[in-house]
């Protein structure tokens, strides 16, 4: 039974500036695990993109090759179904980026809402690395090189998909061929997950890593920001901005129970302590098997390396093919 003609091609990636956390899990990992059964799936370890704001400290990226690979596999990515590959080992992506950059204006780059917000957050001002401003173009190269039509991502990545599709249209217009494929995003059901302090940026030690120990997890749940006005159990509490409920929504399998807890919390009569106990139990159950598998994998680095290497070899062939087509389409391939 051949279903190849209807099968989606998926490309997703992660900046590997740290081990993966629960935001990655709900934002995209869970979907990837499901989608790998029905689609051709490429997962890019985006070390080059990680360097766009860490260029002078490559160790902030190169420390995490094994951690991220172990996170993928422990979360249920099957290397027999998904191709895990390393961005810096795929030179075709860099060449495509350079070609695409000629089709994108600086003002278009400056208008990308996610990049705009990151520039403020990271307080770049005049120290903004050029590579950072253009990372959506390099991401367009990532997506188009694999001819991906589906990109499962967090909500914050929607502007990247939009920019990618603009570039796809331009290249297809210029070459007069349908060389590149338009893509659509598939956003995880929970959108963005806040850090435990309620802030959206998870680069400041406010995320819960998949590798967290049981004790650290309990501590993180207990430290979660709730409703500062909710002092007594009998007080009515607020759900909006309450991190515990954001995580219950994202992770608790019993939605009826969560709805009931919310009603009770808002009316008054449900304490933060009880909410945190329920959440802690549910996260412990989720993360215990992941932690165990991850530890097993981290003890076998040669295996992790072989997974990344063989995935990258497959990816090298595909991305080079796309680059050749684009160059030929633009009349650049003289020989
Ligand atoms: N921008 C993504 C992140 O911040 C990483 C990424 C790089 C990516 N290339 C991609 C995501 C291609 C989807 C598709 O984690």
Coordinates of C-alpha atoms and ligand atoms in Angstrom, one line a residue:
X1 CA 0.0 0.0 0.0
X2 CA 1.7 3.2 -1.1
X3 CA 0.6 6.5 0.4
X4 CA 3.7 8.4 -0.6
X5 CA 1.9 11.0 -2.8
X6 CA -0.3 12.1 0.1
X7 CA 2.3 12.0 2.8
X8 CA 3.4 15.3 4.3
X9 CA 7.1 16.3 4.6
X10 CA 7.8 17.8 7.9
X11 CA 10.7 19.9 9.1
X12 CA 11.1 21.2 12.6
X13 CA 14.0 22.3 14.5
X14 CA 15.3 23.6 17.8
X15 CA 18.0 26.0 18.7
X16 CA 20.2 23.8 20.8
X17 CA 21.1 26.4 23.4
X18 CA 20.2 24.1 26.3
X19 CA 18.4 20.9 27.1
X20 CA 14.8 20.8 25.9
X21 CA 12.0 21.8 28.3
X22 CA 8.3 21.3 28.9
X23 CA 7.6 24.2 26.5
X24 CA 9.3 22.2 23.7
X25 CA 7.3 19.2 24.8
X26 CA 3.8 20.8 24.4
X27 CA 4.8 23.2 21.7
X28 CA 6.2 20.6 19.3
X29 CA 7.7 17.4 20.6
X30 CA 4.4 15.7 21.3
X31 CA 3.2 16.5 17.9
X32 CA 6.4 15.2 16.3
X33 CA 6.0 11.9 18.1
X34 CA 2.5 11.5 16.6
X35 CA 3.3 12.8 13.2
X36 CA 6.3 10.6 12.6
X37 CA 3.9 7.7 12.0
X38 CA 2.2 9.4 9.1
X39 CA 4.8 11.6 7.5
X40 CA 8.4 11.9 6.5
X41 CA 9.8 13.9 9.3
X42 CA 13.1 15.8 9.6
X43 CA 14.2 17.3 12.9
X44 CA 17.0 19.8 12.7
X45 CA 19.3 20.5 15.5
X46 CA 19.7 24.2 14.8
X47 CA 23.2 24.9 16.2
X48 CA 23.8 27.6 13.6
X49 CA 20.7 29.4 14.6
X50 CA 21.7 29.0 18.2
X51 CA 24.9 30.9 17.3
X52 CA 23.0 33.9 16.0
X53 CA 23.0 35.3 19.5
X54 CA 25.9 33.4 20.9
X55 CA 28.6 33.8 18.2
X56 CA 31.4 34.6 20.6
X57 CA 30.5 31.8 22.9
X58 CA 30.1 28.7 20.7
X59 CA 30.2 26.5 23.9
X60 CA 26.7 27.7 24.7
X61 CA 25.6 25.6 21.7
X62 CA 28.2 22.9 21.3
X63 CA 27.7 21.6 24.8
X64 CA 24.2 20.4 24.1
X65 CA 24.4 18.0 21.0
X66 CA 24.0 14.9 23.1
X67 CA 21.5 16.4 25.6
X68 CA 19.1 17.5 22.8
X69 CA 19.5 14.2 20.9
X70 CA 18.8 12.3 24.2
X71 CA 15.8 14.6 24.8
X72 CA 14.3 13.8 21.4
X73 CA 14.7 10.0 21.7
X74 CA 13.5 9.9 25.4
X75 CA 10.4 11.9 24.5
X76 CA 9.5 9.3 21.9
X77 CA 11.2 10.4 18.6
X78 CA 12.1 7.2 16.8
X79 CA 15.2 7.5 14.7
X80 CA 13.8 4.9 12.4
X81 CA 10.9 7.1 11.6
X82 CA 12.4 10.6 12.0
X83 CA 15.6 12.0 10.5
X84 CA 17.6 13.9 13.2
X85 CA 20.2 16.1 11.6
X86 CA 22.7 18.8 12.4
X87 CA 22.4 22.2 10.8
X88 CA 26.1 23.1 10.8
X89 CA 26.9 19.9 8.9
X90 CA 24.5 20.9 6.1
X91 CA 26.3 23.5 4.0
X92 CA 23.5 23.7 1.4
X93 CA 21.4 25.5 4.1
X94 CA 24.0 28.3 4.3
X95 CA 24.1 28.7 0.5
X96 CA 20.4 28.9 0.2
X97 CA 20.3 31.4 3.0
X98 CA 22.7 33.6 1.1
X99 CA 20.6 33.4 -2.1
X100 CA 17.4 34.1 -0.3
X101 CA 18.9 37.1 1.5
X102 CA 18.9 39.0 -1.8
X103 CA 15.1 38.6 -2.0
X104 CA 14.4 40.0 1.5
X105 CA 14.5 43.7 2.5
X106 CA 16.0 44.9 5.7
X107 CA 12.7 46.5 6.6
X108 CA 10.9 43.2 6.1
X109 CA 13.4 41.6 8.5
X110 CA 12.9 44.4 11.0
X111 CA 9.1 43.8 10.9
X112 CA 9.1 40.2 12.0
X113 CA 7.2 40.4 15.3
X114 CA 9.1 37.5 17.0
X115 CA 12.5 38.9 16.1
X116 CA 11.4 42.4 17.1
X117 CA 10.4 41.1 20.5
X118 CA 13.6 39.1 20.9
X119 CA 15.7 42.1 20.0
X120 CA 14.0 44.1 22.9
X121 CA 14.2 41.1 25.3
X122 CA 17.9 40.6 24.6
X123 CA 18.6 44.3 24.8
X124 CA 20.6 44.2 21.6
X125 CA 20.0 47.8 20.4
X126 CA 23.1 48.7 18.3
X127 CA 24.8 45.4 19.2
X128 CA 22.3 43.4 17.3
X129 CA 24.3 40.7 15.4
X130 CA 23.5 40.7 11.6
X131 CA 23.1 37.0 11.8
X132 CA 20.3 37.3 14.4
X133 CA 18.3 39.7 12.3
X134 CA 18.4 37.4 9.3
X135 CA 17.7 34.1 11.2
X136 CA 14.2 33.9 9.7
X137 CA 15.8 33.7 6.3
X138 CA 18.1 30.9 7.4
X139 CA 15.0 29.2 8.8
X140 CA 13.3 29.6 5.5
X141 CA 16.4 27.8 4.0
X142 CA 15.9 25.0 6.5
X143 CA 12.3 24.5 5.7
X144 CA 12.5 24.8 1.9
X145 CA 15.7 22.8 1.5
X146 CA 13.7 19.8 2.7
X147 CA 10.7 20.8 0.6
X148 CA 8.7 20.6 3.8
X149 CA 5.0 21.4 3.6
X150 CA 4.2 21.1 7.3
X151 CA 6.0 22.7 10.2
X152 CA 4.9 21.8 13.7
X153 CA 6.0 24.7 15.9
X154 CA 5.1 26.9 18.7
X155 CA 2.9 30.0 18.1
X156 CA 6.0 32.3 18.2
X157 CA 7.2 30.7 15.0
X158 CA 4.3 31.7 12.8
X159 CA 6.0 34.8 11.5
X160 CA 8.9 32.6 10.3
X161 CA 6.4 30.5 8.3
X162 CA 5.0 33.6 6.7
X163 CA 8.4 34.8 5.7
X164 CA 9.3 31.4 4.4
X165 CA 6.2 31.4 2.1
X166 CA 7.1 34.8 0.8
X167 CA 10.5 33.5 -0.2
X168 CA 9.0 30.4 -1.8
X169 CA 6.8 32.6 -4.0
X170 CA 9.7 34.7 -5.0
X171 CA 11.9 31.8 -6.0
X172 CA 9.1 30.1 -7.8
X173 CA 8.4 33.3 -9.7
X174 CA 12.0 34.1 -10.6
X175 CA 12.7 30.6 -11.8
X176 CA 9.3 30.2 -13.4
X177 CA 9.1 26.7 -11.9
X178 CA 7.4 25.3 -8.9
X179 CA 10.7 24.3 -7.4
X180 CA 9.9 25.2 -3.8
X181 CA 7.0 24.1 -1.7
X182 CA 4.7 26.4 0.3
X183 CA 4.4 25.3 3.9
X184 CA 1.9 25.6 6.7
X185 CA 2.4 25.7 10.4
X186 CA 0.8 23.4 12.8
X187 CA 0.7 25.0 16.2
X188 CA 0.7 22.8 19.4
X189 CA -2.7 22.7 21.2
X190 CA -1.5 24.9 24.1
X191 CA 0.3 27.7 22.4
X192 CA 3.1 29.1 24.4
X193 CA 3.9 27.8 27.9
X194 CA 5.0 30.4 30.4
X195 CA 8.1 29.9 32.6
X196 CA 7.5 29.1 36.3
X197 CA 7.7 32.8 37.1
X198 CA 5.0 33.6 34.6
X199 CA 7.3 35.1 32.1
X200 CA 7.3 33.9 28.5
X201 CA 11.0 33.9 27.8
X202 CA 12.4 30.6 29.0
X203 CA 16.1 31.4 28.8
X204 CA 16.5 32.6 32.3
X205 CA 16.3 29.4 34.4
X206 CA 12.6 29.6 34.6
X207 CA 11.9 26.5 32.4
X208 CA 11.4 22.9 33.5
X209 CA 13.8 20.7 31.6
X210 CA 12.8 17.2 30.5
X211 CA 15.9 16.0 32.4
X212 CA 14.7 17.6 35.7
X213 CA 15.1 15.4 38.8
X214 CA 12.0 14.5 40.8
X215 CA 13.1 16.8 43.6
X216 CA 13.9 19.7 41.3
X217 CA 10.5 19.2 39.7
X218 CA 8.7 19.4 43.0
X219 CA 10.6 22.6 43.9
X220 CA 9.8 24.1 40.5
X221 CA 6.1 23.4 40.8
X222 CA 6.1 24.9 44.4
X223 CA 7.8 28.0 43.1
X224 CA 5.3 28.6 40.3
X225 CA 3.7 32.0 40.1
X226 CA 0.0 31.9 41.0
X227 CA -2.4 34.7 41.9
X228 CA -0.7 37.0 44.4
X229 CA -4.1 38.2 45.7
X230 CA -5.2 34.7 46.5
X231 CA -4.0 34.6 50.1
X232 CA -6.5 32.4 51.9
X233 CA -8.0 29.1 50.5
X234 CA -11.4 30.7 50.8
X235 CA -10.5 33.7 48.7
X236 CA -11.6 33.8 45.0
X237 CA -8.5 33.3 42.8
X238 CA -7.6 34.2 39.3
X239 CA -6.8 31.7 36.5
X240 CA -5.4 34.2 34.0
X241 CA -1.7 34.5 34.4
X242 CA -1.7 31.7 36.9
X243 CA 1.2 29.4 35.9
X244 CA -0.2 26.4 37.7
X245 CA -3.3 26.4 35.7
X246 CA -1.4 27.1 32.5
X247 CA 0.5 23.9 33.1
X248 CA -2.6 21.9 34.2
X249 CA -4.2 22.9 30.9
X250 CA -1.2 21.8 29.0
X251 CA -0.4 18.5 30.8
X252 CA -3.3 17.2 32.9
X253 CA -5.1 14.4 30.9
X254 CA -8.4 14.9 32.9
X255 CA -9.7 18.1 31.4
X256 CA -13.0 17.8 33.3
X257 CA -11.1 17.7 36.6
X258 CA -9.1 20.7 35.6
X259 CA -12.3 22.6 34.6
X260 CA -13.8 21.7 38.0
X261 CA -10.7 22.9 39.8
X262 CA -10.8 26.2 37.9
X263 CA -14.4 26.8 38.9
X264 CA -13.6 26.0 42.5
X265 CA -10.5 28.2 42.5
X266 CA -12.3 31.2 41.0
X267 CA -15.3 30.8 43.4
X268 CA -12.9 30.5 46.4
X269 CA -12.3 27.3 48.3
X270 CA -9.4 25.8 46.5
X271 CA -5.9 26.5 47.7
X272 CA -2.7 26.9 45.7
X273 CA -1.1 24.0 47.7
X274 CA -3.7 21.5 46.5
X275 CA -3.4 22.7 42.9
X276 CA 0.3 22.3 43.0
X277 CA 0.0 18.8 44.4
X278 CA -2.2 17.8 41.6
X279 CA 0.1 19.3 39.0
X280 CA 3.2 17.9 40.6
X281 CA 1.8 14.4 40.5
X282 CA 0.8 14.7 36.9
X283 CA 4.2 16.1 35.8
X284 CA 6.1 13.4 37.8
X285 CA 4.1 10.7 36.0
X286 CA 4.9 12.3 32.7
X287 CA 8.6 12.9 33.3
X288 CA 9.7 9.8 35.2
X289 CA 10.0 7.5 32.2
X290 CA 11.5 10.2 30.1
X291 CA 14.2 10.9 32.7
X292 CA 15.0 7.2 33.0
X293 CA 15.3 6.7 29.2
X294 CA 17.3 9.9 28.9
X295 CA 19.8 8.8 31.5
X296 CA 20.2 5.5 29.7
X297 CA 20.9 7.3 26.4
X298 CA 23.3 9.8 27.9
X299 CA 25.4 6.8 29.0
X300 CA 25.7 5.7 25.4
X301 CA 27.1 8.7 23.5
X302 CA 28.5 6.6 20.6
X303 CA 24.9 5.6 19.9
X304 CA 23.6 9.2 20.0
X305 CA 26.4 10.2 17.7
X306 CA 25.5 7.5 15.2
X307 CA 21.9 8.6 15.2
X308 CA 22.8 12.3 14.4
X309 CA 25.5 11.3 11.9
X310 CA 23.3 9.0 9.8
X311 CA 20.4 11.4 9.9
X312 CA 22.7 14.2 8.8
X313 CA 24.0 12.1 5.9
X314 CA 20.5 11.6 4.6
X315 CA 19.7 15.3 5.0
X316 CA 22.9 16.3 3.2
X317 CA 21.7 14.6 0.1
X318 CA 18.2 16.1 0.1
X319 CA 19.3 19.7 0.9
X320 CA 22.1 19.6 -1.7
X321 CA 19.5 18.5 -4.3
X322 CA 17.3 21.4 -3.6
X323 CA 20.2 23.9 -3.6
X324 CA 21.2 22.5 -7.1
X325 CA 17.7 22.9 -8.4
X326 CA 17.4 26.5 -7.2
X327 CA 20.9 27.4 -8.6
X328 CA 20.1 25.8 -11.9
X329 CA 16.7 27.5 -11.9
X330 CA 18.5 30.8 -11.5
X331 CA 21.0 30.0 -14.2
X332 CA 23.9 29.9 -11.8
X333 CA 25.0 26.4 -12.3
X334 CA 27.5 26.9 -15.2
X335 CA 28.9 23.4 -14.8
Ligands
LIG1 N1 13.4 28.9 15.5 C1 13.3 27.6 16.1 C2 13.5 27.7 17.6 O1 13.6 28.8 18.1 C3 14.4 26.6 15.6 C4 14.3 26.3 14.2 C5 15.4 26.4 13.3 C6 13.3 25.8 13.4 N2 15.0 26.0 12.1 C7 13.7 25.6 12.1 C8 11.9 25.5 13.6 C9 12.9 25.2 11.0 C10 11.1 25.1 12.6 C11 11.6 24.9 11.3 O2 13.5 26.7 18.3

